CSV table of C-alpha atoms in Angstrom, one decimal:
chain,number,residue,atom,x,y,z
C,1,LEU,CA,3.8,-18.1,5.8
C,2,VAL,CA,5.9,-16.1,8.2
C,3,ALA,CA,4.9,-13.1,10.2
C,4,VAL,CA,7.4,-10.2,9.6
C,5,PRO,CA,7.7,-6.7,11.1
C,6,VAL,CA,6.1,-4.4,8.6
C,7,LEU,CA,8.5,-1.6,9.1
C,8,CYS,CA,11.5,-3.7,7.9
C,9,PHE,CA,10.1,-4.7,4.6
C,10,ILE,CA,7.6,-2.0,3.5
C,11,SER,CA,8.8,1.4,2.4
C,12,CYS,CA,7.0,4.4,0.9
C,13,SER,CA,8.2,6.8,-1.5
C,14,GLU,CA,-5.4,18.9,3.8
C,15,ASP,CA,-6.9,19.5,0.8
C,16,LYS,CA,-10.6,19.9,1.4
C,17,LEU,CA,-12.2,16.8,-0.1
C,18,ASP,CA,-14.8,17.2,-2.8
C,19,THR,CA,-18.1,15.7,-1.8
C,20,PHE,CA,-20.1,13.4,-4.1
C,21,GLU,CA,-23.6,13.4,-2.6
C,22,GLY,CA,-25.3,10.0,-3.0
C,23,GLU,CA,-22.2,8.3,-4.3
C,24,ASN,CA,-19.9,5.7,-2.8
C,25,ASN,CA,-16.4,6.5,-4.0
C,26,ILE,CA,-13.2,4.5,-3.3
C,27,PHE,CA,-9.6,5.6,-3.5
C,28,PHE,CA,-6.2,4.4,-2.5
C,29,SER,CA,-5.9,5.3,1.2
C,30,LEU,CA,-2.2,6.2,1.2
C,31,LYS,CA,-2.7,8.9,-1.4
C,32,LYS,CA,-4.9,10.9,0.9
C,33,TRP,CA,-2.4,12.6,3.2
C,34,PRO,CA,-3.7,13.5,6.7
C,35,THR,CA,-3.7,16.7,8.6
C,36,PRO,CA,-1.5,16.7,11.7
C,37,SER,CA,-4.5,16.1,13.9
C,38,GLU,CA,-5.3,12.9,12.1
C,39,LEU,CA,-1.9,11.4,12.7
C,40,PRO,CA,-1.0,8.6,13.1
C,41,GLN,CA,-2.9,7.1,10.2
C,42,ARG,CA,-3.9,3.4,10.5
C,43,PHE,CA,-5.7,1.3,8.0
C,44,ALA,CA,-6.7,-2.3,8.6
C,45,MET,CA,-8.7,-5.1,7.2
C,46,GLU,CA,-9.3,-8.7,8.2
C,47,TYR,CA,-9.0,-11.6,5.7
C,48,GLU,CA,-9.3,-15.3,6.6
C,49,GLY,CA,-8.9,-14.6,10.3
C,50,ILE,CA,-5.7,-12.4,9.9
C,51,GLU,CA,-5.7,-8.6,10.4
C,52,TYR,CA,-3.6,-6.8,7.8
C,53,TRP,CA,-2.7,-3.2,8.6
C,54,TRP,CA,-0.7,-0.2,7.6
C,55,SER,CA,0.3,2.7,9.8
C,56,TYR,CA,2.2,5.8,9.1
C,57,ARG,CA,2.9,9.4,10.2
C,58,LEU,CA,3.7,11.1,6.9
C,59,THR,CA,1.8,14.3,5.9
C,60,LYS,CA,2.1,13.8,2.1
C,61,ALA,CA,0.7,11.4,-0.4
C,62,ILE,CA,2.4,8.0,-0.5
C,63,GLU,CA,2.8,7.2,-4.2
C,64,ASP,CA,3.8,3.5,-3.9
C,65,LEU,CA,4.9,0.7,-1.6
C,66,SER,CA,7.9,-1.5,-1.8
C,67,ALA,CA,8.2,-5.0,-0.4
C,68,SER,CA,11.3,-7.1,0.0
C,69,PHE,CA,12.1,-10.8,0.7
C,70,GLN,CA,15.6,-9.8,1.8
C,71,PHE,CA,15.3,-10.8,5.4
C,72,ILE,CA,12.7,-13.6,5.0
C,73,PRO,CA,14.1,-17.1,5.3
C,74,ILE,CA,14.7,-18.8,1.9
C,75,GLU,CA,12.2,-21.6,2.6
C,76,TYR,CA,9.4,-19.1,2.6
C,77,THR,CA,8.5,-18.4,-1.0
C,78,THR,CA,5.6,-16.0,-0.7
C,79,LEU,CA,4.9,-12.8,1.1
C,80,LYS,CA,1.5,-11.2,1.7
C,81,VAL,CA,1.2,-7.4,1.4
C,82,TYR,CA,-1.8,-5.2,2.2
C,83,VAL,CA,-2.7,-2.2,0.0
C,84,PRO,CA,-5.4,-0.2,1.7
C,85,VAL,CA,-8.4,1.3,-0.1
C,86,SER,CA,-10.9,3.7,1.6
C,87,LEU,CA,-14.5,4.5,1.1
C,88,MET,CA,-16.0,8.0,0.8
C,89,GLY,CA,-19.7,7.3,1.2
C,90,HIS,CA,-21.9,4.9,3.0
C,91,ILE,CA,-21.0,1.8,4.9
C,92,SER,CA,-22.8,-1.5,4.1
C,93,GLU,CA,-23.9,-4.5,6.2
C,94,THR,CA,-22.2,-6.8,3.6
C,95,ASP,CA,-18.8,-7.1,2.1
C,96,ARG,CA,-18.4,-5.2,-1.2
C,97,ASN,CA,-16.0,-6.2,-3.9
C,98,ILE,CA,-13.7,-3.6,-5.4
C,99,GLY,CA,-13.5,-3.0,-9.1
C,100,TYR,CA,-9.9,-2.9,-10.4
C,101,ARG,CA,-7.6,-3.8,-13.2
C,102,VAL,CA,-3.9,-4.6,-13.4
C,103,LEU,CA,-2.4,-2.1,-15.9
C,104,PRO,CA,-0.3,-3.3,-18.8
C,105,SER,CA,2.6,-1.2,-17.5
C,106,SER,CA,3.1,-3.9,-14.7
C,107,THR,CA,6.3,-5.9,-15.0
C,108,ALA,CA,5.0,-8.7,-12.7
C,109,VAL,CA,2.7,-11.3,-14.2
C,110,GLU,CA,-0.5,-12.2,-12.4
C,111,GLY,CA,-0.6,-15.9,-11.6
C,112,GLU,CA,3.1,-16.2,-11.9
C,113,ASP,CA,4.7,-13.5,-9.8
C,114,PHE,CA,1.7,-12.5,-7.7
C,115,SER,CA,-1.9,-13.3,-6.9
C,116,ILE,CA,-4.6,-11.0,-5.6
C,117,LEU,CA,-6.2,-12.9,-2.8
C,118,ALA,CA,-8.8,-10.3,-1.8
C,119,ALA,CA,-10.1,-7.0,-3.1
C,120,PHE,CA,-13.1,-5.7,-1.0
C,121,VAL,CA,-14.4,-3.3,1.6
C,122,PRO,CA,-15.6,-5.3,4.6
C,123,ALA,CA,-19.1,-5.0,6.0
C,124,ASP,CA,-19.5,-2.0,8.4
C,125,LYS,CA,-16.1,-0.6,7.5
C,126,VAL,CA,-14.8,2.4,5.6
C,127,ASP,CA,-11.4,0.8,4.9
C,128,GLY,CA,-10.7,-2.3,2.9
C,129,GLY,CA,-8.3,-3.0,0.1
C,130,PHE,CA,-6.2,-5.6,-1.5
C,131,VAL,CA,-4.3,-8.6,0.0
C,132,VAL,CA,-1.6,-9.5,-2.5
C,133,GLU,CA,0.5,-12.6,-2.3
C,134,LEU,CA,3.9,-12.0,-3.9
C,135,SER,CA,6.2,-14.8,-5.1
C,136,ARG,CA,9.9,-14.8,-4.9
C,137,LYS,CA,10.3,-17.5,-7.6
C,138,ASN,CA,11.4,-15.1,-10.4
C,139,LEU,CA,13.3,-12.7,-8.3
C,140,ARG,CA,17.1,-12.5,-8.3
C,141,GLU,CA,19.6,-9.9,-7.3
C,142,GLY,CA,19.1,-6.5,-8.9
C,143,VAL,CA,15.6,-7.4,-10.2
C,144,THR,CA,12.5,-5.4,-9.0
C,145,LEU,CA,9.1,-6.2,-10.3
C,146,LYS,CA,6.1,-3.9,-10.1
C,147,ILE,CA,2.3,-4.2,-10.1
C,148,ASP,CA,0.3,-1.1,-11.3
C,149,PHE,CA,-3.2,-1.1,-10.0
C,150,GLU,CA,-6.2,1.0,-11.2
C,151,LEU,CA,-9.5,1.2,-9.4
C,152,ILE,CA,-12.5,1.1,-11.8
C,153,PRO,CA,-16.2,1.6,-11.1
C,154,ASN,CA,-18.5,-1.4,-10.5
C,155,GLU,CA,-21.9,-2.1,-9.1
C,156,ASN,CA,-20.7,-1.2,-5.6
C,157,PHE,CA,-18.4,1.8,-6.0
C,158,GLU,CA,-17.6,4.9,-8.2
C,159,THR,CA,-14.1,6.3,-8.7
C,160,ASN,CA,-14.9,10.0,-9.1
C,161,PHE,CA,-12.5,11.1,-6.4
C,162,THR,CA,-9.7,11.3,-8.9
C,163,THR,CA,-6.9,13.6,-7.8
C,164,ILE,CA,-5.4,15.3,-4.8
C,165,ALA,CA,-2.4,17.6,-4.1
C,166,LYS,CA,0.7,15.6,-3.3
C,167,GLU,CA,1.2,17.5,-0.1
C,168,PRO,CA,0.0,20.7,1.6
C,169,GLN,CA,0.3,23.8,-0.5
C,170,SER,CA,1.6,21.8,-3.5
C,171,THR,CA,0.4,22.5,-7.0
C,172,GLU,CA,1.4,19.0,-8.1
C,173,THR,CA,-1.4,16.4,-8.0
C,174,THR,CA,-1.5,12.6,-7.8
C,175,SER,CA,-4.1,10.1,-8.9
C,176,MET,CA,-6.3,8.7,-6.2
C,177,THR,CA,-7.3,5.7,-8.4
C,178,THR,CA,-3.8,4.3,-9.3
C,179,PHE,CA,-1.1,2.8,-7.2
C,180,THR,CA,2.1,0.8,-7.6
C,181,LEU,CA,3.5,-2.0,-5.6
C,182,PHE,CA,7.2,-2.8,-6.1
C,183,PHE,CA,8.8,-6.0,-4.8
C,184,SER,CA,12.3,-7.5,-4.9
C,185,ASP,CA,14.7,-9.8,-3.2
C,186,ASP,CA,17.0,-6.9,-2.4
C,187,THR,CA,17.3,-4.6,0.6
C,188,ILE,CA,15.0,-1.6,0.5
C,189,THR,CA,15.1,1.7,2.4
C,190,PRO,CA,12.9,1.3,5.5
C,191,PRO,CA,10.0,3.8,5.9
C,192,LEU,CA,10.9,7.1,7.8
C,193,TRP,CA,14.6,6.5,7.3
C,194,SER,CA,14.8,10.0,5.9
C,195,ALA,CA,13.2,11.4,9.1
C,196,PHE,CA,16.3,10.2,11.0
C,197,SER,CA,18.9,10.8,8.3
C,198,ALA,CA,20.5,13.4,10.6
C,199,TYR,CA,21.4,10.6,12.9
C,200,PHE,CA,21.9,7.6,10.5
C,201,GLY,CA,23.1,9.3,7.3
C,202,THR,CA,22.5,7.9,3.9
C,203,PHE,CA,20.8,4.5,3.9
C,204,SER,CA,22.9,1.4,3.3
C,205,LYS,CA,22.4,-2.4,3.8
C,206,LYS,CA,25.4,-2.4,6.2
C,207,LYS,CA,23.9,0.2,8.5
C,208,LEU,CA,20.5,-1.7,8.5
C,209,ASP,CA,22.3,-4.9,9.4
C,210,ILE,CA,24.0,-3.2,12.3
C,211,LEU,CA,20.8,-1.7,13.6
C,212,LEU,CA,18.9,-5.0,13.3
C,213,ASN,CA,21.7,-6.8,15.2
């Protein structure tokens, strides 16, 4: 495996929370946009001695993540990506597995294009999630695969926190229990590029190459 800077390869396209007394509900962390006082947001979890983390400053729901093998040496055939999940409820002294399913709308095939290595909330933590190993085997130029996740109830967690406004004052909502991970071998727009578009203009691979060099 190779350690890569998250910002180069991962991109992302306060409502009062309902309370569910006595329940332990989970939801996709990046869908819950923070208030300005909560920024920056950081989610992390440890798996097999490695800390996986995700940090951002956006104040709107992140609907999906995109990962790319574009700048990873060709000899590395897999890439691990962290998809955070958060708990609204009580922490536990033991790890708790997350209930989920991969939706039929996914274009990536589990066991062929990706493997889910871990799906749990660690002991004494409110954040956990998925560690997903992506394979570049079936990727080629112009091909993007996707994994559509859905959280489902199990013996540890409920999924009753179902929707939230996409951003402050918005009437549009987004599901808190579904999430999409895209991956390809092509260049993707880095996160927060739009925040600096006044300086850099429209994203292009050539501009990114210049900045990285």
